[in-house]
Structures are given as C-alpha cells and as structure tokens.
Coordinates of C-alpha atoms in Angstrom, one line a residue:
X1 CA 6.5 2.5 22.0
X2 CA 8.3 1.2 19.4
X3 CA 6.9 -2.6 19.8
X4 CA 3.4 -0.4 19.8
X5 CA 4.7 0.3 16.2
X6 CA 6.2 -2.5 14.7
X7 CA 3.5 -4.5 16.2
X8 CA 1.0 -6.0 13.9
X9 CA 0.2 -9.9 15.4
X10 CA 1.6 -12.9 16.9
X11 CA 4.0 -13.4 14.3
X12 CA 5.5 -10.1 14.2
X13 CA 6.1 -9.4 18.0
X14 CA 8.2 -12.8 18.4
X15 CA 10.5 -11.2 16.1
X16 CA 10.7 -7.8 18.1
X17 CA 11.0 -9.1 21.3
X18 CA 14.8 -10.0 20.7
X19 CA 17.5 -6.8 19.3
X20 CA 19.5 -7.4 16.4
X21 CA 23.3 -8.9 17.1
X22 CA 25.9 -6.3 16.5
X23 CA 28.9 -6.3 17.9
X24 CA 30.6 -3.1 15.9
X25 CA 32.4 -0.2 18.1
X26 CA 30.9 2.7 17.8
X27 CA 33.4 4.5 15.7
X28 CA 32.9 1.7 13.1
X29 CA 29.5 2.4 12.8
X30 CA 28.3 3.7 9.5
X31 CA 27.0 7.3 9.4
X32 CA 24.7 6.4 6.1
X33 CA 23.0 3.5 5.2
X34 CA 21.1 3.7 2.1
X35 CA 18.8 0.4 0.9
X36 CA 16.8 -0.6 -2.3
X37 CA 14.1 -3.0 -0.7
X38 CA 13.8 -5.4 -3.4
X39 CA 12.0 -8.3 -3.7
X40 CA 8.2 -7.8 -3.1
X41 CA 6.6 -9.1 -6.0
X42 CA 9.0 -12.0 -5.7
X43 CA 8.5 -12.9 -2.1
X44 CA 4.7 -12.7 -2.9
X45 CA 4.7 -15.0 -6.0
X46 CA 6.6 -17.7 -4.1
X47 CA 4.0 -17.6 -1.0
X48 CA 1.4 -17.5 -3.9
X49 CA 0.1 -14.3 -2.7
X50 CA -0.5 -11.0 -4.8
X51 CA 2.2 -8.5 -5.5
X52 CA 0.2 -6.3 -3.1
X53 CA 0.7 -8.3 -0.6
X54 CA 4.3 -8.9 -1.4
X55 CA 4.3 -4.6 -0.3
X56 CA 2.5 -4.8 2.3
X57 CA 5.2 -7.3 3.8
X58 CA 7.8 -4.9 2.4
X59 CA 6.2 -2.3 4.8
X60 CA 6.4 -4.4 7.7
X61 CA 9.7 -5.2 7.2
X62 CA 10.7 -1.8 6.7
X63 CA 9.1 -1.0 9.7
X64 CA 11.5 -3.1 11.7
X65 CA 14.2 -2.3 9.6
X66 CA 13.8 1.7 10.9
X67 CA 13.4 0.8 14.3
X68 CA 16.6 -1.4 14.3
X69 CA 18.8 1.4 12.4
X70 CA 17.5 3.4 15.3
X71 CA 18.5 1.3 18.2
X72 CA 21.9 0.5 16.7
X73 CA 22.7 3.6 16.5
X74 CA 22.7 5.2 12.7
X75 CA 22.9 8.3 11.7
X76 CA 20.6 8.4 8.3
X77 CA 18.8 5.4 7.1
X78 CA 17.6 5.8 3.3
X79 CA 15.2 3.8 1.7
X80 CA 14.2 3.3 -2.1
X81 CA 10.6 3.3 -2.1
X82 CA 9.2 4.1 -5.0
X83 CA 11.7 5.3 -8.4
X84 CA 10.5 8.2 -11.1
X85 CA 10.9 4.9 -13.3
X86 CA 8.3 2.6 -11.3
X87 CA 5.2 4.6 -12.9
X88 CA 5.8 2.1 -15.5
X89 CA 4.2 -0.7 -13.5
X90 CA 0.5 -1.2 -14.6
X91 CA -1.5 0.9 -13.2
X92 CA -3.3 -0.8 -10.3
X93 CA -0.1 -1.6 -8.5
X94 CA 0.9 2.0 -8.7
X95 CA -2.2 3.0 -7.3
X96 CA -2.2 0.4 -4.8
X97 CA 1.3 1.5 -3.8
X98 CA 0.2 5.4 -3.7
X99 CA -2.5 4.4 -1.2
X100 CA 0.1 2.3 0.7
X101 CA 2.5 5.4 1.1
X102 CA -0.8 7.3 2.4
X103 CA -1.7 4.6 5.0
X104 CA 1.8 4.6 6.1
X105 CA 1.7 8.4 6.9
X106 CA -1.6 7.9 8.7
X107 CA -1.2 5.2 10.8
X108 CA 2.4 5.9 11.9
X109 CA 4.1 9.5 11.9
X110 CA 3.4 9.8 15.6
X111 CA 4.5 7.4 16.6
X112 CA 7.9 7.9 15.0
X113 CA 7.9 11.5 16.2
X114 CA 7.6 10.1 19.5
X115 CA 10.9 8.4 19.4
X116 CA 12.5 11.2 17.9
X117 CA 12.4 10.2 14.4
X118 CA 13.2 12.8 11.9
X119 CA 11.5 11.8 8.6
X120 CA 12.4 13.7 4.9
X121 CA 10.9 12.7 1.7
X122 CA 13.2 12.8 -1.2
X123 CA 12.7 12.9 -5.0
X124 CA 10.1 15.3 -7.2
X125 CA 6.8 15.8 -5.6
X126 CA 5.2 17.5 -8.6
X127 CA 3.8 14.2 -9.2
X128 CA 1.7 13.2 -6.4
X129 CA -1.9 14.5 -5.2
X130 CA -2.7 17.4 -3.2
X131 CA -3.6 14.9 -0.5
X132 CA -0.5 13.0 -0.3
X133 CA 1.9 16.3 -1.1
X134 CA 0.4 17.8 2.0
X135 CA 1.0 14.5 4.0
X136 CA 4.6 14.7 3.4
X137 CA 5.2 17.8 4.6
X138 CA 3.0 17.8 8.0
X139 CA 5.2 14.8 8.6
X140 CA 8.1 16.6 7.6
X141 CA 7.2 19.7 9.9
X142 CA 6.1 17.9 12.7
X143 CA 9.6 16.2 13.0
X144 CA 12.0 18.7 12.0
X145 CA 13.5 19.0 15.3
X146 CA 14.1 15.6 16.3
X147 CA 17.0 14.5 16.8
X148 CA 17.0 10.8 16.2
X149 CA 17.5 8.5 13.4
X150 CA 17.1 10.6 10.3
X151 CA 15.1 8.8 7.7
X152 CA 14.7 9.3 4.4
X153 CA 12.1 7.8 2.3
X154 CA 12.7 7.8 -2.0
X155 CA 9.4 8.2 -3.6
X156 CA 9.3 9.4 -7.1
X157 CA 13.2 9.8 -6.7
X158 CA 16.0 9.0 -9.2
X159 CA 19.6 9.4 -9.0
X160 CA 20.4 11.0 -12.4
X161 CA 16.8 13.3 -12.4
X162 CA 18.2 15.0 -8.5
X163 CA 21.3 15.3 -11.0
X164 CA 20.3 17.2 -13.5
X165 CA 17.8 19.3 -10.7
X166 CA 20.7 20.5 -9.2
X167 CA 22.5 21.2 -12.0
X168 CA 19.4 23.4 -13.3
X169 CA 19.3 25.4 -9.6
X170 CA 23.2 25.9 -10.0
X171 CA 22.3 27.5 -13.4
X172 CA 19.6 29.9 -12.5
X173 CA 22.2 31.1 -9.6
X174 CA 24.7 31.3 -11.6
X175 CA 22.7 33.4 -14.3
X176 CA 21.0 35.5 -11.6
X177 CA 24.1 36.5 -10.0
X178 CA 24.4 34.5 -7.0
X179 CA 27.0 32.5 -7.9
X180 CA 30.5 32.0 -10.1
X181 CA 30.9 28.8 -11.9
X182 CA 34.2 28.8 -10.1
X183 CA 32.2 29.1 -7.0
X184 CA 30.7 25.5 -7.6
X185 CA 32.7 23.1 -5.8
X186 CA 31.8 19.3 -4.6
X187 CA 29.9 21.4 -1.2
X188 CA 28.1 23.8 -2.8
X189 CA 26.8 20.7 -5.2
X190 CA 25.8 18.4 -2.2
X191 CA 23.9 20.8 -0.7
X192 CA 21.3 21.3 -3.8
X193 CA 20.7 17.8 -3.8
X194 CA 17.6 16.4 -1.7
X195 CA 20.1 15.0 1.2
X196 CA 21.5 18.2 1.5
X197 CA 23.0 17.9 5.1
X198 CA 23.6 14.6 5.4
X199 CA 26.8 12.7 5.4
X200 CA 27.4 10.6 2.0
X201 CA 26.5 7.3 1.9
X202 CA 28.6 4.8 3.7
X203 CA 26.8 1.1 3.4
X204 CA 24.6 0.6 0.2
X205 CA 22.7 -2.6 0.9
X206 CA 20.2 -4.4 -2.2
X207 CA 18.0 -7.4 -1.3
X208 CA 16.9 -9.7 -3.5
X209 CA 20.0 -10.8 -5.4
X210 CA 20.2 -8.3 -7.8
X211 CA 23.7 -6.4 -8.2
X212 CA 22.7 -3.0 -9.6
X213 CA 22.5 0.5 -8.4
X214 CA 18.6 1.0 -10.2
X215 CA 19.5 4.8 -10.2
X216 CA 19.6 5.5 -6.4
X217 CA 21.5 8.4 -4.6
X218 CA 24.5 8.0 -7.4
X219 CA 26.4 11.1 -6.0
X220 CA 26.6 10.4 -2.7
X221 CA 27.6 6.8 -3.4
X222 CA 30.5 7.6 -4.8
X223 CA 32.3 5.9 -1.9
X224 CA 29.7 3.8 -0.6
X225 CA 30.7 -0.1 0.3
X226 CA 28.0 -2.6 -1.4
X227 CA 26.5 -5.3 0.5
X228 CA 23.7 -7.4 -1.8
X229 CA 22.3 -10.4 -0.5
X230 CA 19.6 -13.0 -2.0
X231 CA 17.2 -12.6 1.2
X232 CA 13.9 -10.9 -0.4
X233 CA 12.8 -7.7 1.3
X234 CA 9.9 -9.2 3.3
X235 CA 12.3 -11.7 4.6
X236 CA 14.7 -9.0 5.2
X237 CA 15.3 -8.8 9.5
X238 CA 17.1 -6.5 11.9
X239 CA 19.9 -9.4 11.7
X240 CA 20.1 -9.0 8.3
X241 CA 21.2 -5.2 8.7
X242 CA 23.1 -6.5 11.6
X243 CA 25.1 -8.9 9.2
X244 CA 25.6 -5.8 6.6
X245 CA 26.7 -3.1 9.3
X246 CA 29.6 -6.0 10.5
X247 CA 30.6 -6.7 7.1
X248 CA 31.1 -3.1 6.7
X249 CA 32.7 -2.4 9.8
X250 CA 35.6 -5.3 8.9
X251 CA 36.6 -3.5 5.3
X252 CA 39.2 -1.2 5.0
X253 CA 38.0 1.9 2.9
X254 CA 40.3 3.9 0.9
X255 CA 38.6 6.2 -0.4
X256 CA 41.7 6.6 -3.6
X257 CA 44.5 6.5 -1.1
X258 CA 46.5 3.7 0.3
X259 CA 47.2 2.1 3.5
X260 CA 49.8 1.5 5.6
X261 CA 49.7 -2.2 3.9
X262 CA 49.1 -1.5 0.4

C-alpha cells in the first residue's frame, strides 16, 4: 500500500523499491524526530522551475520521508509545514500552498489510515477556511486510534505563539480555580501545548544549510540533538533520515549530567 502512496511515476518508484540503510539497535532509536523541510524555492530556482513546483517536490519528498520514519520504526515524526510567520510570502504562493495542504488531505488520508498512521495537526487553526478546518479534523478523527507512526504536521504553528497559548490556558485555570500556580510544573506545561502526549523531541533535523531553529517546537527541544545538512528538501531521501537517525544514535546525550568519562 505504501508504494500505492508514495507512488507518483517512473522516477519516484525506483527510489521506493529499495528501504533506507539503518543499522541503529532499537533502543538507540529516537522517540521524536522533528524536521524543518527547507529548501523548496531553492531546489526549484536551480532546476529553473517555479517555487510552486519547488512544493510540490517538497510533498513528494515528505511523502517518502513519512513512510520511511514509519518503516524504521519512530515513534513521532514532526514536520514544519507551514509557520504563523510564512503569511508574509506574497500572496499567490500562500494560496498556492493552502490548496497544496487541501490536495494533500484529499488524495491521501486513507491511505495513511490504512497503514495505521495517526495524523495531528498542530499550530492555530483560527486562520484557515471552513473547508480546510473541517479537513483536519475528519483526518484527525478518522485516525485517532491508530497506532502507528504518529505524525504531526505544523501549519500555521510557531514555537513562541504555542508558548504564550499555554501560558494564557494555565491563566484562565488558575483564575477559575482549577489550578495553583504552584500546581504548574514542567508536566502540567507539556501537556497544554499542541504535542501534548508525546515524548520531547529527540533528533531536530533542518535541510537546506541553514543553522536556525525558525521558531519550531522550542519547548520540547530543549534537549533535542541537531542534525542540518545542505541537501535541499526535494532532494532530501529515506537515506538521508537514515544518515541523521545513525548520527544520532552514536552521540552521547547528557541531558546536564555527566558521564562515566567526563
């Protein structure tokens, strides 16, 4: 089913027919992978294609990407798709990219379901249509029990706005009565954000050669291990993430603390 998926011409099932390399033990694994797919417009303007295109590859590549995460074995896979800062791009790319998103729900939520993909949207919603709002959630509802890779998709999402959302929840608790401020510890704060039940980040990968966070899931990367590479997202494959998940696996994470060497 999955190939049924990914699928999309000669070119693309040569690169699914073979499974990423990865030769980390299960226990080295990480739990959370988070990923700013950067690098569209780039990748298109060097083929001398439009930025749209330069998405539309992004989607294919994400497409594989999720399917790979999945056979290897993750836990969460979460993706930076569209940032409460991107509105600022001219307009016709934002549309473009809205009608994109909508495709993408069309086309291939069953699928996904099918293979026990459990799909969550994070960031504000207040934003988006009627149309595309009630996308997300039929998605949302129609793979809540699955039990597979759990994948969350960033669309109108940044780091410090989930922030300052929780923060405002907290408050009305607190001022209703529901909670103590002493009551708030670093729990009962993870679980107003929008990953609320999932384990922090562990690998933070950026494509494209740029070395910045761009205001993605800054809470639960407190602890995250970065992994940036040039490759563009389009040219991003399931032996990329392969390469990331074994660099990762062969660091020694401290989290504050020492080790026996240290």
């Amino acid at each position: 089913m999955w190939k049924k998926i990914f699928g999309g011409g000669a070119t693309d099932a040569a690169s699914h027919d073979t499974s990423p390399i990865c030769a980390v033990r299960c226990e080295n694994m990480p739990h959370h992978v988070a990923i700013v797919m950067d690098g569209n417009g780039r990748w298109a303007k060097a083929q001398g294609l439009s930025r749209s295109a330069g998405h539309e590859a992004g989607v294919r590549t994400l497409k594989r990407i999720v399917r790979a995460a999945s056979d290897m074995g993750i836990e969460v896979l979460t993706v930076y798709a569209f940032s409460t800062e991107n509105w600022k791009r001219p307009p016709i790319e934002v549309d473009f990219l809205m009608r994109l998103f909508d495709s993408f729900l069309q086309k291939e939520i069953e699928e996904m379901h099918r293979e026990n993909v459990r799909i969550h949207f994070i960031g504000r919603r207040d934003r988006f249509g009627d149309r595309f709002r009630r996308r997300i959630q039929e998605a949302e509802n129609l793979m809540a029990n699955n039990t597979g890779l759990r994948f969350n998709v960033a669309v109108n999402y940044g780091g410090q706005d989930e922030i300052l959302r929780a923060a405002h929840s907290l408050a009305e608790r607190v001022a209703s009565g529901q909670l103590t401020p002493k009551d708030i510890d670093e729990t009962v704060f993870s679980n107003e954000l929008d990953t609320a039940g999932d384990p922090p980040v562990d690998l933070f990968i950026r494509t494209s050669g740029d070395l910045r966070l761009s205001n993605f899931l800054l809470w639960q990367s407190a602890y995250a291990e970065f992994y940036f590479t040039d490759t563009l997202w389009p040219d991003f494959t399931p032996d990329h993430l392969a390469a990331a998940v074994e660099d990762f696996a062969g660091r020694t994470r401290r989290f504050g603390g020492l080790t026996a060497e240290d």
